[in-house]
């Protein structure tokens, strides 16, 4: 009993010392992680000023480096805590190598994610804030990571896409975009008069700085069973195509009302057979 009591103070001292060291490690990492992230972001921003890199490219590199830094710090923290409790890291690393070799065939998807993500970044296929279509999803890129890419759809859904399924990237953010408006008029309207009205509307918008080329009234696009479709097309600054199309439609509606040009109406013809007496 006496021997047991003699050992308690030493065990308590060891426990208290370990707890203090653990608290110090946690505090140190709590300070180092956000500080390191701030330093990375500051370095990236400074580099963008000296090299005049695009803002989207800066955001992409910033989030990628922060992602890698977080993974590295997590591994360092786990290794430090294990060392604190007397667990040798060397055998674990060697064991991890053997286990990694054993499950390597099952981790092909993970490797493919990392390799594909590397080439997406290297070739600059897409960057943060780009409007893209990937894996059948339309949206804006929020983050390109080592394993997944985050794309925010226009309904607000955030999609996590494994990089290996990103085979075809349609990037709608590179260069100017097309603003296209198709408007139908009734068969009873004068087509030349309607085109003249569209040309006057287009002249007003050609002074709009959002339009890089046009807009122009192309003419008759199609004729179907209910109306004659006229087309207006122009090149606008990227991301403003929907806004410009809405403004064009509103201006065309007002101009058509002033010129008494009717929009098409659906007609229903009823044939009634009279009965002979």
Coordinates of C-alpha atoms in Angstrom, one line a residue:
X1 CA 0.0 0.0 0.0
X2 CA 2.8 2.4 0.8
X3 CA 4.6 1.6 -2.4
X4 CA 1.4 2.4 -4.3
X5 CA 1.0 5.7 -2.5
X6 CA 4.6 6.6 -3.2
X7 CA 4.0 6.1 -7.0
X8 CA 0.9 8.3 -7.1
X9 CA 2.7 11.7 -6.9
X10 CA 5.1 10.8 -9.8
X11 CA 2.2 9.6 -11.9
X12 CA 0.3 12.7 -11.2
X13 CA 3.3 14.8 -12.1
X14 CA 3.6 13.0 -15.4
X15 CA -0.1 13.4 -16.1
X16 CA -0.1 17.1 -15.2
X17 CA 3.1 17.6 -17.3
X18 CA 1.5 15.9 -20.3
X19 CA -1.7 17.8 -20.0
X20 CA 0.3 21.1 -19.8
X21 CA 2.3 20.2 -22.9
X22 CA -0.9 19.2 -24.7
X23 CA -2.5 22.5 -23.9
X24 CA 0.6 24.3 -25.1
X25 CA 0.5 22.4 -28.4
X26 CA -3.1 23.1 -28.9
X27 CA -2.6 26.8 -28.2
X28 CA 0.4 27.0 -30.4
X29 CA -1.4 25.4 -33.3
X30 CA -4.5 27.6 -32.7
X31 CA -2.2 30.6 -33.2
X32 CA 0.0 29.1 -36.0
X33 CA -2.9 28.0 -38.3
X34 CA -4.7 31.3 -38.7
X35 CA -1.4 33.2 -38.7
X36 CA -0.1 31.0 -41.5
X37 CA -3.2 31.4 -43.5
X38 CA -3.0 35.2 -43.2
X39 CA 0.6 35.1 -44.3
X40 CA -0.2 32.9 -47.4
X41 CA -3.1 35.2 -48.4
X42 CA -0.9 38.3 -47.9
X43 CA 1.9 36.7 -50.0
X44 CA -0.5 35.8 -52.8
X45 CA -2.0 39.3 -52.8
X46 CA 1.5 40.8 -52.9
X47 CA 2.4 38.6 -55.8
X48 CA -0.8 39.6 -57.7
X49 CA 0.2 43.3 -57.4
X50 CA 3.8 42.7 -58.7
X51 CA 2.9 40.3 -61.5
X52 CA -0.6 41.8 -62.4
X53 CA -2.3 38.4 -62.2
X54 CA -6.0 38.1 -62.8
X55 CA -8.2 38.3 -59.7
X56 CA -9.8 34.9 -60.4
X57 CA -6.4 33.2 -60.7
X58 CA -5.4 34.8 -57.3
X59 CA -8.5 33.5 -55.6
X60 CA -7.9 30.0 -57.1
X61 CA -4.3 29.8 -55.9
X62 CA -5.2 31.3 -52.5
X63 CA -7.9 28.7 -51.7
X64 CA -5.7 25.9 -53.1
X65 CA -2.7 26.8 -51.0
X66 CA -4.9 27.3 -47.9
X67 CA -6.3 23.9 -48.5
X68 CA -2.9 22.3 -48.7
X69 CA -1.7 24.2 -45.7
X70 CA -4.6 23.0 -43.6
X71 CA -3.9 19.3 -44.5
X72 CA -0.2 19.7 -43.6
X73 CA -0.9 21.3 -40.3
X74 CA -3.4 18.6 -39.4
X75 CA -0.8 15.9 -40.1
X76 CA 1.8 17.8 -38.1
X77 CA -0.6 18.3 -35.2
X78 CA -1.5 14.6 -35.1
X79 CA 2.2 13.6 -35.3
X80 CA 3.1 16.0 -32.4
X81 CA 0.3 14.7 -30.2
X82 CA 1.3 11.1 -30.8
X83 CA 4.9 11.8 -30.0
X84 CA 3.8 13.5 -26.8
X85 CA 2.1 10.3 -25.7
X86 CA 5.2 8.2 -26.5
X87 CA 4.0 6.8 -29.8
X88 CA 6.8 6.4 -32.2
X89 CA 5.9 7.9 -35.6
X90 CA 8.6 6.0 -37.6
X91 CA 6.9 2.5 -37.4
X92 CA 3.5 4.2 -38.1
X93 CA 4.9 5.8 -41.3
X94 CA 6.4 2.5 -42.3
X95 CA 3.2 0.6 -41.6
X96 CA 1.2 3.3 -43.4
X97 CA 3.5 2.6 -46.4
X98 CA 2.8 -1.1 -46.4
X99 CA -1.0 -0.5 -45.9
X100 CA -1.0 2.1 -48.6
X101 CA 0.6 -0.3 -51.0
X102 CA -2.0 -2.9 -50.1
X103 CA -4.9 -0.6 -50.7
X104 CA -3.3 1.3 -53.5
X105 CA -5.6 -0.3 -56.1
X106 CA -8.6 0.8 -54.1
X107 CA -7.4 4.4 -53.9
X108 CA -7.1 4.8 -57.7
X109 CA -10.1 7.2 -57.6
X110 CA -8.3 9.5 -55.0
X111 CA -5.1 9.5 -57.1
X112 CA -7.1 10.3 -60.2
X113 CA -8.8 13.2 -58.4
X114 CA -5.5 14.7 -57.4
X115 CA -3.9 14.3 -60.8
X116 CA -6.9 15.7 -62.6
X117 CA -7.1 18.6 -60.2
X118 CA -3.4 19.4 -60.9
X119 CA -3.9 19.5 -64.7
X120 CA -7.1 21.7 -64.3
X121 CA -5.0 24.2 -62.4
X122 CA -2.0 23.9 -64.6
X123 CA -4.0 24.4 -67.8
X124 CA -6.2 27.0 -66.2
X125 CA -9.3 25.3 -67.6
X126 CA -11.4 27.1 -64.9
X127 CA -10.8 29.3 -62.0
X128 CA -12.7 30.7 -59.0
X129 CA -15.7 32.9 -60.0
X130 CA -15.8 31.4 -63.5
X131 CA -19.2 30.5 -64.9
X132 CA -18.8 26.9 -66.2
X133 CA -20.7 23.8 -67.3
X134 CA -19.1 20.6 -65.8
X135 CA -20.6 17.2 -65.3
X136 CA -23.9 18.4 -66.5
X137 CA -24.0 21.3 -63.9
X138 CA -24.2 25.0 -64.7
X139 CA -22.8 27.3 -62.0
X140 CA -20.0 29.4 -60.6
X141 CA -16.8 27.9 -59.4
X142 CA -16.3 28.6 -55.7
X143 CA -13.2 26.4 -55.0
X144 CA -10.8 24.1 -56.8
X145 CA -9.3 21.7 -54.3
X146 CA -6.9 18.7 -54.5
X147 CA -9.7 16.2 -54.5
X148 CA -13.0 18.1 -55.2
X149 CA -14.2 21.1 -57.0
X150 CA -17.1 23.2 -55.6
X151 CA -19.6 24.6 -58.1
X152 CA -22.5 26.8 -56.9
X153 CA -25.5 26.3 -59.2
X154 CA -27.8 29.2 -60.0
X155 CA -30.5 27.9 -57.7
X156 CA -28.1 28.1 -54.8
X157 CA -27.1 24.4 -54.6
X158 CA -23.4 23.8 -53.8
X159 CA -22.1 20.8 -55.8
X160 CA -19.0 18.9 -54.7
X161 CA -17.6 17.3 -57.8
X162 CA -14.7 14.8 -57.6
X163 CA -12.1 16.0 -60.0
X164 CA -11.9 12.7 -61.8
X165 CA -15.5 13.2 -63.2
X166 CA -14.6 16.6 -64.7
X167 CA -13.8 15.5 -68.3
X168 CA -15.3 18.3 -70.4
X169 CA -15.2 21.9 -69.1
X170 CA -17.3 24.5 -70.9
X171 CA -16.0 27.8 -69.5
X172 CA -18.5 30.6 -70.3
X173 CA -16.3 33.3 -68.7
X174 CA -13.5 33.6 -71.3
X175 CA -14.2 36.4 -73.7
X176 CA -17.4 38.2 -74.5
X177 CA -20.8 36.5 -74.4
X178 CA -23.7 36.6 -76.8
X179 CA -26.9 38.5 -76.0
X180 CA -29.7 37.0 -78.1
X181 CA -33.3 38.0 -78.2
X182 CA -36.0 36.4 -80.3
X183 CA -39.3 38.2 -80.5
X184 CA -42.4 37.2 -82.4
X185 CA -44.9 39.4 -84.2
X186 CA -48.3 38.7 -85.6
X187 CA -48.8 37.6 -89.2
X188 CA -50.8 40.8 -89.8
X189 CA -47.9 43.2 -89.1
X190 CA -45.6 44.7 -91.6
X191 CA -42.3 42.8 -91.3
X192 CA -40.2 45.7 -92.7
X193 CA -41.8 48.1 -90.3
X194 CA -41.1 45.8 -87.3
X195 CA -37.4 45.3 -88.4
X196 CA -37.1 49.1 -88.7
X197 CA -38.3 49.5 -85.1
X198 CA -35.8 46.9 -83.9
X199 CA -33.0 48.7 -85.7
X200 CA -33.9 51.9 -83.9
X201 CA -33.9 50.1 -80.6
X202 CA -30.5 48.6 -81.4
X203 CA -29.1 52.0 -82.2
X204 CA -29.9 53.2 -78.7
X205 CA -28.2 50.2 -77.1
X206 CA -25.1 50.5 -79.3
X207 CA -24.2 53.4 -77.1
X208 CA -24.5 51.2 -74.0
X209 CA -21.0 50.4 -72.7
X210 CA -22.1 46.9 -71.8
X211 CA -22.3 46.0 -75.5
X212 CA -18.9 45.3 -77.1
X213 CA -20.5 44.7 -80.5
X214 CA -24.0 45.5 -81.7
X215 CA -26.7 44.8 -81.0
X216 CA -28.0 44.3 -84.5
X217 CA -31.4 43.4 -85.9
X218 CA -30.7 40.3 -88.0
X219 CA -34.1 39.9 -89.5
X220 CA -36.6 37.1 -89.8
X221 CA -35.3 34.0 -87.9
X222 CA -38.2 31.7 -88.4
X223 CA -41.9 31.4 -89.3
X224 CA -44.1 28.9 -87.4
X225 CA -47.8 28.3 -87.1
X226 CA -48.6 31.3 -84.9
X227 CA -46.0 34.1 -85.5
X228 CA -43.0 35.5 -87.4
X229 CA -39.9 35.4 -85.2
X230 CA -37.4 38.3 -85.5
X231 CA -33.9 38.1 -84.0
X232 CA -31.6 40.6 -82.3
X233 CA -28.0 39.7 -81.4
X234 CA -25.0 41.4 -79.9
X235 CA -21.8 40.8 -78.0
X236 CA -21.7 41.9 -74.3
X237 CA -19.3 42.0 -71.4
X238 CA -19.1 38.6 -69.8
X239 CA -21.8 37.9 -67.2
X240 CA -24.1 40.7 -68.3
X241 CA -25.8 38.7 -71.1
X242 CA -29.0 38.0 -69.2
X243 CA -29.3 41.5 -67.9
X244 CA -28.9 42.9 -71.4
X245 CA -31.4 40.5 -72.9
X246 CA -34.0 41.6 -70.3
X247 CA -33.4 45.3 -71.1
X248 CA -33.6 44.6 -74.8
X249 CA -36.9 42.8 -74.4
X250 CA -38.4 45.6 -72.3
X251 CA -37.3 48.3 -74.8
X252 CA -38.6 46.2 -77.8
X253 CA -42.0 45.8 -76.1
X254 CA -42.3 49.5 -75.5
X255 CA -41.2 50.4 -79.0
X256 CA -43.7 47.8 -80.5
X257 CA -46.5 49.3 -78.5
X258 CA -45.7 52.8 -79.7
X259 CA -45.6 51.6 -83.3
X260 CA -48.9 49.5 -82.9
X261 CA -47.1 46.3 -83.8
X262 CA -49.0 43.4 -82.3
X263 CA -47.4 40.4 -80.6
X264 CA -48.8 37.1 -81.8
X265 CA -51.9 35.7 -80.2
X266 CA -53.1 32.1 -80.2
X267 CA -56.1 31.6 -82.3
X268 CA -58.5 28.6 -82.1
X269 CA -60.8 27.9 -85.1
X270 CA -63.9 25.9 -84.4
X271 CA -65.8 24.3 -87.3
X272 CA -69.4 23.5 -86.7
X273 CA -71.4 21.2 -89.0
X274 CA -75.0 22.1 -89.5
X275 CA -77.5 19.3 -89.4
X276 CA -79.8 19.1 -92.4
X277 CA -83.5 19.0 -91.6

